Structures are given as structure tokens and as C-alpha cells.
DNA sequence: GGGATCAAGTCTTGTATAGGATATAAGATA
DNA sequence: TATCTTATATCCTATACAAGACTTGATCCC
């Protein structure tokens, strides 16, 4: 009946044993981490889709053959990483890439005065192509692999503030090049293709606007812009998107909190 | 003997009771959070100085009149916030603002190629003064309060990359204006004045170098610079420092990770 | 119908206990 | 002396149990 999906407790009776494994060998991982990896694997595989409710903690514990406390510790870590959302009295849910979450997790450009808000998008260019050596290196695909390039203008409160170039590997998103592209891309990645963005790294530089970007943003060439080079990875660690944003920071700023 | 420092368990025997408090009132805080606050308070007050070893978990538990698991949960959160450092087999220590910690926690300007490193500093100007209305508003002190202004040039690998203006309220750091200022300011705040920086917020903008800054950095005026406006707060919530940095991002970038 | 009350299900918090893992120092042995 | 073993102190992992807090839905009463 009991079917430990993770590394089964050492031997015989799974009910009374407590040790995680006989050997504290090199690749040793605590039980709760094995549970966490297993749960992440299931989410990445789509066993539970975005927004779906996970089984209750006692259910998961029994199914995985571990104690409730161990499941709890795994879920706690996942909640910190926004992979799941827990609501007391209701249940634990797979995290969704809705606008609210994007806004507070991935979008850091805030008006100097006023509320932070989700930006509008206007597609400027869009073309399926073959990966250049640079694109291939960044995305982790072979040179010549099918990719999609997009350029969007994004506005906050009606004011254009960002020009962003997005490059994605098409093998992760088959058919994306023939689809209507929504404002919230990460939501589409997750709901439409089962690719959940789990981590992103941004590198920021100050640059000067070239003629083309300046025209789009309605400023003069040479205006200082905040350049953001973002690499977004999916839950299984693949690079899912390369995004270069040029931001006008006259009346907005990039927020970075450190505790 | 037993002396619950936090909200004591409801009544009589602290050994068998389990409930945190009779009322789930409005200002209800879980026990482990009360424990955490108490521990932070002690650190902020200097009961345990920077780098000092805290009592062991069982000792703290007994002293505070709670279970070891509750102390553990409080310390876990504090470890995440870098307030304490835990070492298995050794003990739990108050976090120190040494260069290694600053480097990975507060200093995000990284060379495009090569290792991240701690910057050198050269003091350009330094003057005790009275707070202007703007400074007073930012620092949360009365207009005219004693402050110290500093301007430093900072270099990475011998290359000047940052000009930073630092403003601090002198009531928090009495005598700082007559001291030798070290490279690592946060270490001095903590070790010399018992003021631990616990949180910082940065607002980033792209700007153009003015003549003076350009001269210091060895670039031409108008060169795009990354402007960082940082407010650093001490453990008790006071604004302890206002720092405006102008960074040359030709061969460096600001790193921002989001998980 | 509308509102209050209750019960069930779930996450959340707190306690207790046991053993594993790690670091250090003292002692035993070759 | 040098090395190994043991003991001790500490944090780390895992389990079990109990009760609080929140949400939801059903029931009851007016």
C-alpha cells in the first residue's frame, strides 16, 4: 500500500524507521529535500497544472511514505521560492504567473510617484529565425536552431518607458511564432506550454539611446537609458527566454531591496 | 527558575501547556515570532556583539520558556536574513558585517568578466554639517541636525568605477566626523557604534555624468552612469545612512537575481 | 429568503523525543 | 611522538501528537 516515491527509508518497516539513509555518502540529500525535488518534478511535468490545488499535507505524507512534518518543510521552502502558494484553511496551490505575481516578483520598474503597475505592451517586430552563434550560446541551443525574436514597446500609465527585445527557443514553445502574443508572456509560457519560469538573473547597465530606440520612446538620441539583460530559466533549469530591456528612467526607477 | 521573557504561556505550568495565548486578538503574533523579535532586540541592544556566539538552542529555549523547536524556527528565519550565522556542530553566531558578507549581500556591482571583488575607497571630501530639509526628510532627523557628508571614489581592480555621496546622522555615530573612515563602513557602524544595518533599499536610474564626476572617473561628461540611491536602515528601523552612488558600467554591471 | 451557527477540512503553530552529522578536545594506543 | 578512538557539545533531520486559525459549506432558525 505504502509506496515511497522518494528514496525509501533504509529497509523494512517504513513506519518506525527514522534514519534518512544508511550512508551519509557524498551525494547525500536530506529527506525533505528529496521530497521537495520530487514535488518540483511533478509540477514541472504538469502533474499539477498552474493554480491547481496540491493534495493535503497528510495525503502527500502518506503517499510519499514520509511524515507530515517532512512534507511541511519541503513545502515551506517551495513557498519561499514562490513555487507554491499556501492559504491557511484552504490548501496549497501551484504558483501562477498572473500579473500580480509578475508585478511584485519580476517587474521592478516603479514610478517615482504613484502606484506600481503592470505595463502595457505593443509588438513592434516579430520574426521566426535561426539562432546566431551569440543567441545559441545564450539560450543553450545549437547554432541555427529555430528561435523567435520579438521587439515590444511597453508603457506605464500611457507613457512609453521600455523597448525590449525578446528571444526564445522555439523548441520549447512550438507554434508560438504563429500565435497572438499576450501582454503577460510568462503566463502564456506556463498555461500554454507547461514551461514554468522559476528563476531569472538580470544584469543592469547604463547606456545611451540610439536613434531607433530614442524615436520609439520619444526622447532624443543619447538620452541615458537603463539597460536590463535578463536570462529566465524554467523549473528544469533550461534557459527559456533572453530579454534585453532599455528603460527610460526619468520618472521611473528600478527597485532593489536587500535584507 | 523558569523566566519566560516573551509572552508567557497562558498560565500555570509552562511544561505541559501548549497554547500560545488565550486571545487570538488583533495584534496576535505566533510564539516563534515573539522569540525572534526578542532575540533581534537583544542583538540590536548589544547583549551579544557582532560575531559573538549565542547560547545553544536548548539553553535559549529554557531561558525563554519555550520549546527548542520554537527557538529553532526563530533562528531559522534570522539565518535567512543574515542576522545570525549557524554552524553545525559549533553554534549560532551574530552575523558580522565583514567584507565577504557586504560583498555578496550589499554590493552588487560585478565585473563583466572575472571575479566579483570588494572595492577600494578614496575619500574625496568629508564635512560635518547641518541637515538640509531634504537630508532631514530622507534621514528622518530634524532640519539642522548634525550630519556628516562624505564623497568617496571607489575602484575595482585599480579602475575607478564609482563616485558615492554618503550622508549619515551624527547622533547615531558620535565622533565619526573626527575618525579615520575605513573602507568597509558597515563594519565600523556595527563594531564601533553598535548600529547594525539590517535592511537596505536601492532605487536605480540611468543618468549622465556631470563634469565633476566625469573628471573623477576619467570619462567624458555626458557618459551614461548607473545611479543608485540607497537608504540603509538599522535593526531598530532607523535610517542610518543615505548613499547615492554613480557607477560606470562599461566593464561592470549591477546583478539582480530573482527566484 | 436571509442571517447566524455549526461542523468538517486544511493549513499553522507549538511541544516532545530520538537519532544523525559535524566540530573539538581529551584520552588511548602503537 | 604520532595517530586513532572516544566523549562531548552543538546544530540538523525526522517523527508524532495536539491544539489554534481560517475557509467553506451545510444546517437551522427567524
PDB file of C-alpha atoms in Angstrom, chain B:
ATOM      1  CA  UNK B   1      13.659  29.487  37.818  1.00  0.00           C
ATOM      2  CA  UNK B   2      11.885  29.488  34.570  1.00  0.00           C
ATOM      3  CA  UNK B   3      11.545  33.047  33.343  1.00  0.00           C
ATOM      4  CA  UNK B   4       9.574  33.430  30.140  1.00  0.00           C
ATOM      5  CA  UNK B   5      10.839  36.629  28.609  1.00  0.00           C
ATOM      6  CA  UNK B   6       8.328  36.655  25.821  1.00  0.00           C
ATOM      7  CA  UNK B   7       4.604  36.430  26.306  1.00  0.00           C
ATOM      8  CA  UNK B   8       4.415  33.649  28.853  1.00  0.00           C
ATOM      9  CA  UNK B   9       2.330  30.588  28.081  1.00  0.00           C
ATOM     10  CA  UNK B  10      -1.191  31.271  29.356  1.00  0.00           C
ATOM     11  CA  UNK B  11      -0.846  30.415  32.990  1.00  0.00           C
ATOM     12  CA  UNK B  12       0.428  27.874  35.425  1.00  0.00           C
ATOM     13  CA  UNK B  13       2.741  25.073  34.441  1.00  0.00           C
ATOM     14  CA  UNK B  14       4.925  26.007  31.465  1.00  0.00           C
ATOM     15  CA  UNK B  15       5.820  22.385  30.940  1.00  0.00           C
ATOM     16  CA  UNK B  16       2.529  20.939  29.819  1.00  0.00           C
ATOM     17  CA  UNK B  17       0.724  23.912  28.347  1.00  0.00           C
ATOM     18  CA  UNK B  18       0.927  24.358  24.635  1.00  0.00           C
ATOM     19  CA  UNK B  19      -1.313  27.227  23.630  1.00  0.00           C
ATOM     20  CA  UNK B  20       0.469  30.427  22.620  1.00  0.00           C
ATOM     21  CA  UNK B  21      -2.029  32.800  24.176  1.00  0.00           C
ATOM     22  CA  UNK B  22      -5.627  32.872  25.262  1.00  0.00           C
ATOM     23  CA  UNK B  23      -6.710  35.523  22.786  1.00  0.00           C
ATOM     24  CA  UNK B  24      -6.183  35.308  19.068  1.00  0.00           C
ATOM     25  CA  UNK B  25      -6.526  39.078  19.334  1.00  0.00           C
ATOM     26  CA  UNK B  26      -5.793  41.555  16.600  1.00  0.00           C
ATOM     27  CA  UNK B  27      -2.141  42.004  17.369  1.00  0.00           C
ATOM     28  CA  UNK B  28      -1.598  38.288  17.629  1.00  0.00           C
ATOM     29  CA  UNK B  29       1.881  37.105  16.848  1.00  0.00           C
ATOM     30  CA  UNK B  30       2.976  33.481  16.845  1.00  0.00           C
ATOM     31  CA  UNK B  31       5.280  32.488  19.638  1.00  0.00           C
ATOM     32  CA  UNK B  32       8.282  31.875  17.418  1.00  0.00           C
ATOM     33  CA  UNK B  33       7.946  35.396  16.079  1.00  0.00           C
ATOM     34  CA  UNK B  34       7.890  36.849  19.558  1.00  0.00           C
ATOM     35  CA  UNK B  35      11.010  34.852  20.266  1.00  0.00           C
ATOM     36  CA  UNK B  36      12.587  36.176  17.081  1.00  0.00           C
ATOM     37  CA  UNK B  37      11.751  39.763  17.987  1.00  0.00           C
ATOM     38  CA  UNK B  38      13.203  39.286  21.432  1.00  0.00           C
ATOM     39  CA  UNK B  39      16.422  37.859  20.021  1.00  0.00           C
ATOM     40  CA  UNK B  40      16.714  40.681  17.485  1.00  0.00           C
ATOM     41  CA  UNK B  41      16.114  43.166  20.253  1.00  0.00           C
ATOM     42  CA  UNK B  42      18.964  41.704  22.231  1.00  0.00           C
ATOM     43  CA  UNK B  43      21.298  41.814  19.257  1.00  0.00           C
ATOM     44  CA  UNK B  44      20.304  45.396  18.493  1.00  0.00           C
ATOM     45  CA  UNK B  45      20.946  46.296  22.123  1.00  0.00           C
ATOM     46  CA  UNK B  46      24.351  44.699  22.028  1.00  0.00           C
ATOM     47  CA  UNK B  47      23.660  41.926  24.510  1.00  0.00           C
ATOM     48  CA  UNK B  48      25.528  39.746  22.038  1.00  0.00           C
ATOM     49  CA  UNK B  49      28.001  41.739  19.979  1.00  0.00           C
ATOM     50  CA  UNK B  50      28.933  41.132  16.356  1.00  0.00           C
ATOM     51  CA  UNK B  51      30.445  37.694  15.895  1.00  0.00           C
ATOM     52  CA  UNK B  52      29.540  36.555  19.391  1.00  0.00           C
ATOM     53  CA  UNK B  53      28.174  33.076  19.980  1.00  0.00           C
ATOM     54  CA  UNK B  54      24.569  32.855  21.082  1.00  0.00           C
ATOM     55  CA  UNK B  55      23.611  30.403  23.800  1.00  0.00           C
ATOM     56  CA  UNK B  56      22.794  26.952  22.481  1.00  0.00           C
ATOM     57  CA  UNK B  57      19.282  26.243  21.280  1.00  0.00           C
ATOM     58  CA  UNK B  58      18.272  24.215  24.333  1.00  0.00           C
ATOM     59  CA  UNK B  59      19.646  26.920  26.621  1.00  0.00           C
ATOM     60  CA  UNK B  60      17.706  29.646  24.849  1.00  0.00           C
ATOM     61  CA  UNK B  61      14.611  27.510  24.901  1.00  0.00           C
ATOM     62  CA  UNK B  62      14.812  27.008  28.620  1.00  0.00           C
ATOM     63  CA  UNK B  63      15.608  30.626  29.362  1.00  0.00           C
ATOM     64  CA  UNK B  64      12.727  31.903  27.248  1.00  0.00           C
ATOM     65  CA  UNK B  65      10.353  29.251  28.497  1.00  0.00           C
ATOM     66  CA  UNK B  66       9.532  27.798  25.089  1.00  0.00           C
ATOM     67  CA  UNK B  67      10.369  24.569  23.331  1.00  0.00           C
ATOM     68  CA  UNK B  68      13.562  24.048  21.397  1.00  0.00           C
ATOM     69  CA  UNK B  69      11.640  23.743  18.145  1.00  0.00           C
ATOM     70  CA  UNK B  70      10.222  27.214  18.575  1.00  0.00           C
ATOM     71  CA  UNK B  71      13.641  28.735  19.168  1.00  0.00           C
ATOM     72  CA  UNK B  72      14.836  26.834  16.140  1.00  0.00           C
ATOM     73  CA  UNK B  73      12.168  28.297  13.906  1.00  0.00           C
ATOM     74  CA  UNK B  74      13.006  31.812  15.073  1.00  0.00           C
ATOM     75  CA  UNK B  75      16.710  31.281  14.451  1.00  0.00           C
ATOM     76  CA  UNK B  76      15.963  29.774  11.048  1.00  0.00           C
ATOM     77  CA  UNK B  77      14.281  32.971   9.929  1.00  0.00           C
ATOM     78  CA  UNK B  78      17.085  35.072  11.344  1.00  0.00           C
ATOM     79  CA  UNK B  79      19.637  32.990   9.494  1.00  0.00           C
ATOM     80  CA  UNK B  80      17.794  33.610   6.224  1.00  0.00           C
ATOM     81  CA  UNK B  81      18.021  37.346   6.908  1.00  0.00           C
ATOM     82  CA  UNK B  82      21.734  37.029   7.651  1.00  0.00           C
ATOM     83  CA  UNK B  83      21.222  38.268  11.190  1.00  0.00           C
ATOM     84  CA  UNK B  84      22.879  35.153  12.553  1.00  0.00           C
ATOM     85  CA  UNK B  85      25.157  32.539  11.093  1.00  0.00           C
ATOM     86  CA  UNK B  86      24.721  28.920  12.094  1.00  0.00           C
ATOM     87  CA  UNK B  87      27.428  26.321  12.005  1.00  0.00           C
ATOM     88  CA  UNK B  88      26.520  22.723  12.571  1.00  0.00           C
ATOM     89  CA  UNK B  89      28.468  21.242  15.423  1.00  0.00           C
ATOM     90  CA  UNK B  90      29.682  24.613  16.614  1.00  0.00           C
ATOM     91  CA  UNK B  91      26.960  27.047  17.420  1.00  0.00           C
ATOM     92  CA  UNK B  92      24.987  30.085  16.304  1.00  0.00           C
ATOM     93  CA  UNK B  93      26.760  33.411  15.914  1.00  0.00           C
ATOM     94  CA  UNK B  94      25.696  37.012  15.455  1.00  0.00           C
ATOM     95  CA  UNK B  95      26.245  37.997  11.839  1.00  0.00           C
ATOM     96  CA  UNK B  96      29.231  40.198  11.145  1.00  0.00           C
ATOM     97  CA  UNK B  97      29.459  42.911   8.532  1.00  0.00           C
ATOM     98  CA  UNK B  98      32.778  41.710   7.215  1.00  0.00           C
ATOM     99  CA  UNK B  99      33.827  42.318   3.650  1.00  0.00           C
ATOM    100  CA  UNK B 100      32.737  38.893   2.487  1.00  0.00           C
ATOM    101  CA  UNK B 101      29.207  39.480   3.684  1.00  0.00           C
ATOM    102  CA  UNK B 102      28.988  43.010   2.277  1.00  0.00           C
ATOM    103  CA  UNK B 103      30.260  41.674  -0.995  1.00  0.00           C
ATOM    104  CA  UNK B 104      27.550  39.116  -1.507  1.00  0.00           C
ATOM    105  CA  UNK B 105      24.742  40.912   0.289  1.00  0.00           C
ATOM    106  CA  UNK B 106      25.017  44.641  -0.363  1.00  0.00           C
ATOM    107  CA  UNK B 107      27.498  45.177  -3.153  1.00  0.00           C
ATOM    108  CA  UNK B 108      26.020  44.193  -6.492  1.00  0.00           C
ATOM    109  CA  UNK B 109      28.397  45.780  -8.985  1.00  0.00           C
ATOM    110  CA  UNK B 110      30.201  42.924 -10.699  1.00  0.00           C
ATOM    111  CA  UNK B 111      32.916  42.900 -13.365  1.00  0.00           C
ATOM    112  CA  UNK B 112      31.588  41.665 -16.717  1.00  0.00           C
ATOM    113  CA  UNK B 113      34.479  39.260 -16.729  1.00  0.00           C
ATOM    114  CA  UNK B 114      36.285  37.956 -13.715  1.00  0.00           C
ATOM    115  CA  UNK B 115      35.626  37.528 -10.027  1.00  0.00           C
ATOM    116  CA  UNK B 116      33.462  39.814  -8.001  1.00  0.00           C
ATOM    117  CA  UNK B 117      35.607  41.767  -5.583  1.00  0.00           C
ATOM    118  CA  UNK B 118      35.413  44.342  -2.814  1.00  0.00           C
ATOM    119  CA  UNK B 119      36.106  47.896  -3.979  1.00  0.00           C
ATOM    120  CA  UNK B 120      38.897  50.154  -2.738  1.00  0.00           C
ATOM    121  CA  UNK B 121      37.914  53.575  -1.446  1.00  0.00           C
ATOM    122  CA  UNK B 122      39.474  57.020  -1.612  1.00  0.00           C
ATOM    123  CA  UNK B 123      37.923  59.814   0.435  1.00  0.00           C
ATOM    124  CA  UNK B 124      37.493  62.937  -1.669  1.00  0.00           C
ATOM    125  CA  UNK B 125      35.602  65.225   0.694  1.00  0.00           C
ATOM    126  CA  UNK B 126      34.281  64.973   4.201  1.00  0.00           C
ATOM    127  CA  UNK B 127      32.437  67.580   6.221  1.00  0.00           C
ATOM    128  CA  UNK B 128      30.262  67.749   9.294  1.00  0.00           C
ATOM    129  CA  UNK B 129      27.242  69.927   8.656  1.00  0.00           C
ATOM    130  CA  UNK B 130      23.633  70.687   9.476  1.00  0.00           C
ATOM    131  CA  UNK B 131      20.882  68.749   7.721  1.00  0.00           C
ATOM    132  CA  UNK B 132      19.127  70.498   4.869  1.00  0.00           C
ATOM    133  CA  UNK B 133      15.373  69.996   4.637  1.00  0.00           C
ATOM    134  CA  UNK B 134      15.891  67.289   2.015  1.00  0.00           C
ATOM    135  CA  UNK B 135      18.501  65.457   4.063  1.00  0.00           C
ATOM    136  CA  UNK B 136      16.367  65.777   7.159  1.00  0.00           C
ATOM    137  CA  UNK B 137      13.388  64.266   5.383  1.00  0.00           C
ATOM    138  CA  UNK B 138      15.398  61.353   3.997  1.00  0.00           C
ATOM    139  CA  UNK B 139      17.262  60.592   7.204  1.00  0.00           C
ATOM    140  CA  UNK B 140      14.319  61.147   9.486  1.00  0.00           C
ATOM    141  CA  UNK B 141      16.013  63.780  11.648  1.00  0.00           C
ATOM    142  CA  UNK B 142      15.095  67.420  12.376  1.00  0.00           C
ATOM    143  CA  UNK B 143      16.224  70.091   9.962  1.00  0.00           C
ATOM    144  CA  UNK B 144      19.562  71.384  11.178  1.00  0.00           C
ATOM    145  CA  UNK B 145      20.528  68.194  12.971  1.00  0.00           C
ATOM    146  CA  UNK B 146      24.214  67.299  12.947  1.00  0.00           C
ATOM    147  CA  UNK B 147      25.150  65.147   9.977  1.00  0.00           C
ATOM    148  CA  UNK B 148      28.284  64.023   8.183  1.00  0.00           C
ATOM    149  CA  UNK B 149      28.698  64.214   4.421  1.00  0.00           C
ATOM    150  CA  UNK B 150      31.304  62.170   2.592  1.00  0.00           C
ATOM    151  CA  UNK B 151      32.295  61.763  -1.014  1.00  0.00           C
ATOM    152  CA  UNK B 152      34.374  58.767  -1.998  1.00  0.00           C
ATOM    153  CA  UNK B 153      35.881  57.418  -5.178  1.00  0.00           C
ATOM    154  CA  UNK B 154      35.757  53.647  -5.348  1.00  0.00           C
ATOM    155  CA  UNK B 155      37.799  51.422  -7.614  1.00  0.00           C
ATOM    156  CA  UNK B 156      37.630  47.812  -8.721  1.00  0.00           C
ATOM    157  CA  UNK B 157      40.898  46.282  -9.850  1.00  0.00           C
ATOM    158  CA  UNK B 158      42.560  49.679  -9.842  1.00  0.00           C
ATOM    159  CA  UNK B 159      39.940  51.117 -12.171  1.00  0.00           C
ATOM    160  CA  UNK B 160      37.754  53.959 -10.813  1.00  0.00           C
ATOM    161  CA  UNK B 161      34.110  52.953 -11.210  1.00  0.00           C
ATOM    162  CA  UNK B 162      32.039  54.663  -8.524  1.00  0.00           C
ATOM    163  CA  UNK B 163      31.627  58.118  -7.058  1.00  0.00           C
ATOM    164  CA  UNK B 164      29.451  57.944  -3.983  1.00  0.00           C
ATOM    165  CA  UNK B 165      27.995  60.563  -1.681  1.00  0.00           C
ATOM    166  CA  UNK B 166      27.207  59.331   1.807  1.00  0.00           C
ATOM    167  CA  UNK B 167      25.159  61.167   4.397  1.00  0.00           C
ATOM    168  CA  UNK B 168      24.716  59.928   7.954  1.00  0.00           C
ATOM    169  CA  UNK B 169      23.095  61.390  11.075  1.00  0.00           C
ATOM    170  CA  UNK B 170      25.820  62.097  13.618  1.00  0.00           C
ATOM    171  CA  UNK B 171      23.653  61.359  16.633  1.00  0.00           C
ATOM    172  CA  UNK B 172      23.832  57.702  15.666  1.00  0.00           C
ATOM    173  CA  UNK B 173      27.589  57.848  15.199  1.00  0.00           C
ATOM    174  CA  UNK B 174      29.012  60.356  17.693  1.00  0.00           C
ATOM    175  CA  UNK B 175      32.576  61.241  16.840  1.00  0.00           C
ATOM    176  CA  UNK B 176      32.509  59.679  13.393  1.00  0.00           C
ATOM    177  CA  UNK B 177      33.369  63.069  11.896  1.00  0.00           C
ATOM    178  CA  UNK B 178      36.740  63.059  13.644  1.00  0.00           C
ATOM    179  CA  UNK B 179      37.643  59.469  12.898  1.00  0.00           C
ATOM    180  CA  UNK B 180      39.585  57.756  10.209  1.00  0.00           C
ATOM    181  CA  UNK B 181      36.982  56.320   7.836  1.00  0.00           C
ATOM    182  CA  UNK B 182      37.671  52.719   6.811  1.00  0.00           C
ATOM    183  CA  UNK B 183      36.851  51.102   3.524  1.00  0.00           C
ATOM    184  CA  UNK B 184      34.082  48.980   4.997  1.00  0.00           C
ATOM    185  CA  UNK B 185      31.671  51.447   6.604  1.00  0.00           C
ATOM    186  CA  UNK B 186      29.025  48.940   7.719  1.00  0.00           C
ATOM    187  CA  UNK B 187      31.633  47.082   9.718  1.00  0.00           C
ATOM    188  CA  UNK B 188      32.506  50.321  11.508  1.00  0.00           C
ATOM    189  CA  UNK B 189      28.860  51.127  12.165  1.00  0.00           C
ATOM    190  CA  UNK B 190      28.426  47.736  13.834  1.00  0.00           C
ATOM    191  CA  UNK B 191      31.718  47.286  15.653  1.00  0.00           C
ATOM    192  CA  UNK B 192      32.308  50.923  16.573  1.00  0.00           C
ATOM    193  CA  UNK B 193      28.818  52.193  17.300  1.00  0.00           C
ATOM    194  CA  UNK B 194      26.615  49.147  17.819  1.00  0.00           C
ATOM    195  CA  UNK B 195      24.472  50.084  14.847  1.00  0.00           C
ATOM    196  CA  UNK B 196      23.724  47.029  12.730  1.00  0.00           C
ATOM    197  CA  UNK B 197      22.475  47.605   9.211  1.00  0.00           C
ATOM    198  CA  UNK B 198      19.662  45.165   8.712  1.00  0.00           C
ATOM    199  CA  UNK B 199      17.978  46.255   5.534  1.00  0.00           C
ATOM    200  CA  UNK B 200      18.609  48.466   2.515  1.00  0.00           C
ATOM    201  CA  UNK B 201      16.525  49.674  -0.399  1.00  0.00           C
ATOM    202  CA  UNK B 202      18.085  50.823  -3.643  1.00  0.00           C
ATOM    203  CA  UNK B 203      16.477  52.843  -6.412  1.00  0.00           C
ATOM    204  CA  UNK B 204      18.332  52.752  -9.712  1.00  0.00           C
ATOM    205  CA  UNK B 205      18.278  55.232 -12.565  1.00  0.00           C
ATOM    206  CA  UNK B 206      20.363  55.906 -15.637  1.00  0.00           C
ATOM    207  CA  UNK B 207      21.958  59.352 -15.633  1.00  0.00           C
ATOM    208  CA  UNK B 208      24.638  61.294 -17.457  1.00  0.00           C
ATOM    209  CA  UNK B 209      27.958  62.181 -15.850  1.00  0.00           C
ATOM    210  CA  UNK B 210      28.420  65.847 -14.972  1.00  0.00           C
ATOM    211  CA  UNK B 211      31.806  67.496 -15.409  1.00  0.00           C
ATOM    212  CA  UNK B 212      32.999  66.894 -11.863  1.00  0.00           C
ATOM    213  CA  UNK B 213      32.067  63.232 -11.660  1.00  0.00           C
ATOM    214  CA  UNK B 214      33.350  62.628 -15.168  1.00  0.00           C
ATOM    215  CA  UNK B 215      36.719  64.031 -14.173  1.00  0.00           C
ATOM    216  CA  UNK B 216      36.956  61.741 -11.154  1.00  0.00           C
ATOM    217  CA  UNK B 217      36.024  58.668 -13.170  1.00  0.00           C
ATOM    218  CA  UNK B 218      38.215  59.635 -16.102  1.00  0.00           C
ATOM    219  CA  UNK B 219      35.450  59.707 -18.687  1.00  0.00           C
ATOM    220  CA  UNK B 220      33.913  62.450 -20.770  1.00  0.00           C
ATOM    221  CA  UNK B 221      30.965  64.438 -19.409  1.00  0.00           C
ATOM    222  CA  UNK B 222      27.657  63.003 -20.526  1.00  0.00           C
ATOM    223  CA  UNK B 223      28.804  59.406 -20.262  1.00  0.00           C
ATOM    224  CA  UNK B 224      25.847  57.297 -19.102  1.00  0.00           C
ATOM    225  CA  UNK B 225      26.168  56.269 -15.462  1.00  0.00           C
ATOM    226  CA  UNK B 226      24.128  53.969 -13.278  1.00  0.00           C
ATOM    227  CA  UNK B 227      22.783  55.975 -10.361  1.00  0.00           C
ATOM    228  CA  UNK B 228      21.991  54.082  -7.172  1.00  0.00           C
ATOM    229  CA  UNK B 229      20.063  55.789  -4.393  1.00  0.00           C
ATOM    230  CA  UNK B 230      20.334  53.660  -1.278  1.00  0.00           C
ATOM    231  CA  UNK B 231      18.647  54.006   2.089  1.00  0.00           C
ATOM    232  CA  UNK B 232      20.069  51.731   4.766  1.00  0.00           C
ATOM    233  CA  UNK B 233      18.169  51.026   7.968  1.00  0.00           C
ATOM    234  CA  UNK B 234      19.456  49.733  11.253  1.00  0.00           C
ATOM    235  CA  UNK B 235      17.927  46.796  13.107  1.00  0.00           C
ATOM    236  CA  UNK B 236      15.628  49.077  15.086  1.00  0.00           C
ATOM    237  CA  UNK B 237      14.267  50.586  11.883  1.00  0.00           C
ATOM    238  CA  UNK B 238      16.033  53.944  11.912  1.00  0.00           C
ATOM    239  CA  UNK B 239      17.521  55.289   8.700  1.00  0.00           C
ATOM    240  CA  UNK B 240      21.243  55.042   9.376  1.00  0.00           C
ATOM    241  CA  UNK B 241      22.691  56.061   6.049  1.00  0.00           C
ATOM    242  CA  UNK B 242      21.800  57.706   2.751  1.00  0.00           C
ATOM    243  CA  UNK B 243      24.116  56.803  -0.082  1.00  0.00           C
ATOM    244  CA  UNK B 244      23.995  57.987  -3.689  1.00  0.00           C
ATOM    245  CA  UNK B 245      26.375  56.119  -5.979  1.00  0.00           C
ATOM    246  CA  UNK B 246      27.190  56.915  -9.582  1.00  0.00           C
ATOM    247  CA  UNK B 247      28.618  53.870 -11.315  1.00  0.00           C
ATOM    248  CA  UNK B 248      30.483  53.454 -14.541  1.00  0.00           C
ATOM    249  CA  UNK B 249      29.080  50.380 -16.233  1.00  0.00           C
ATOM    250  CA  UNK B 250      31.335  49.989 -19.244  1.00  0.00           C
ATOM    251  CA  UNK B 251      33.070  46.903 -17.922  1.00  0.00           C
ATOM    252  CA  UNK B 252      30.841  46.225 -14.895  1.00  0.00           C
ATOM    253  CA  UNK B 253      27.189  45.529 -14.282  1.00  0.00           C
ATOM    254  CA  UNK B 254      24.669  45.504 -11.467  1.00  0.00           C
ATOM    255  CA  UNK B 255      23.473  41.995 -10.671  1.00  0.00           C
ATOM    256  CA  UNK B 256      19.909  41.257  -9.644  1.00  0.00           C
ATOM    257  CA  UNK B 257      18.706  37.729  -9.074  1.00  0.00           C
ATOM    258  CA  UNK B 258      15.062  36.771  -8.674  1.00  0.00           C
ATOM    259  CA  UNK B 259      13.923  33.343  -7.711  1.00  0.00           C
TER     260      UNK B 259
END
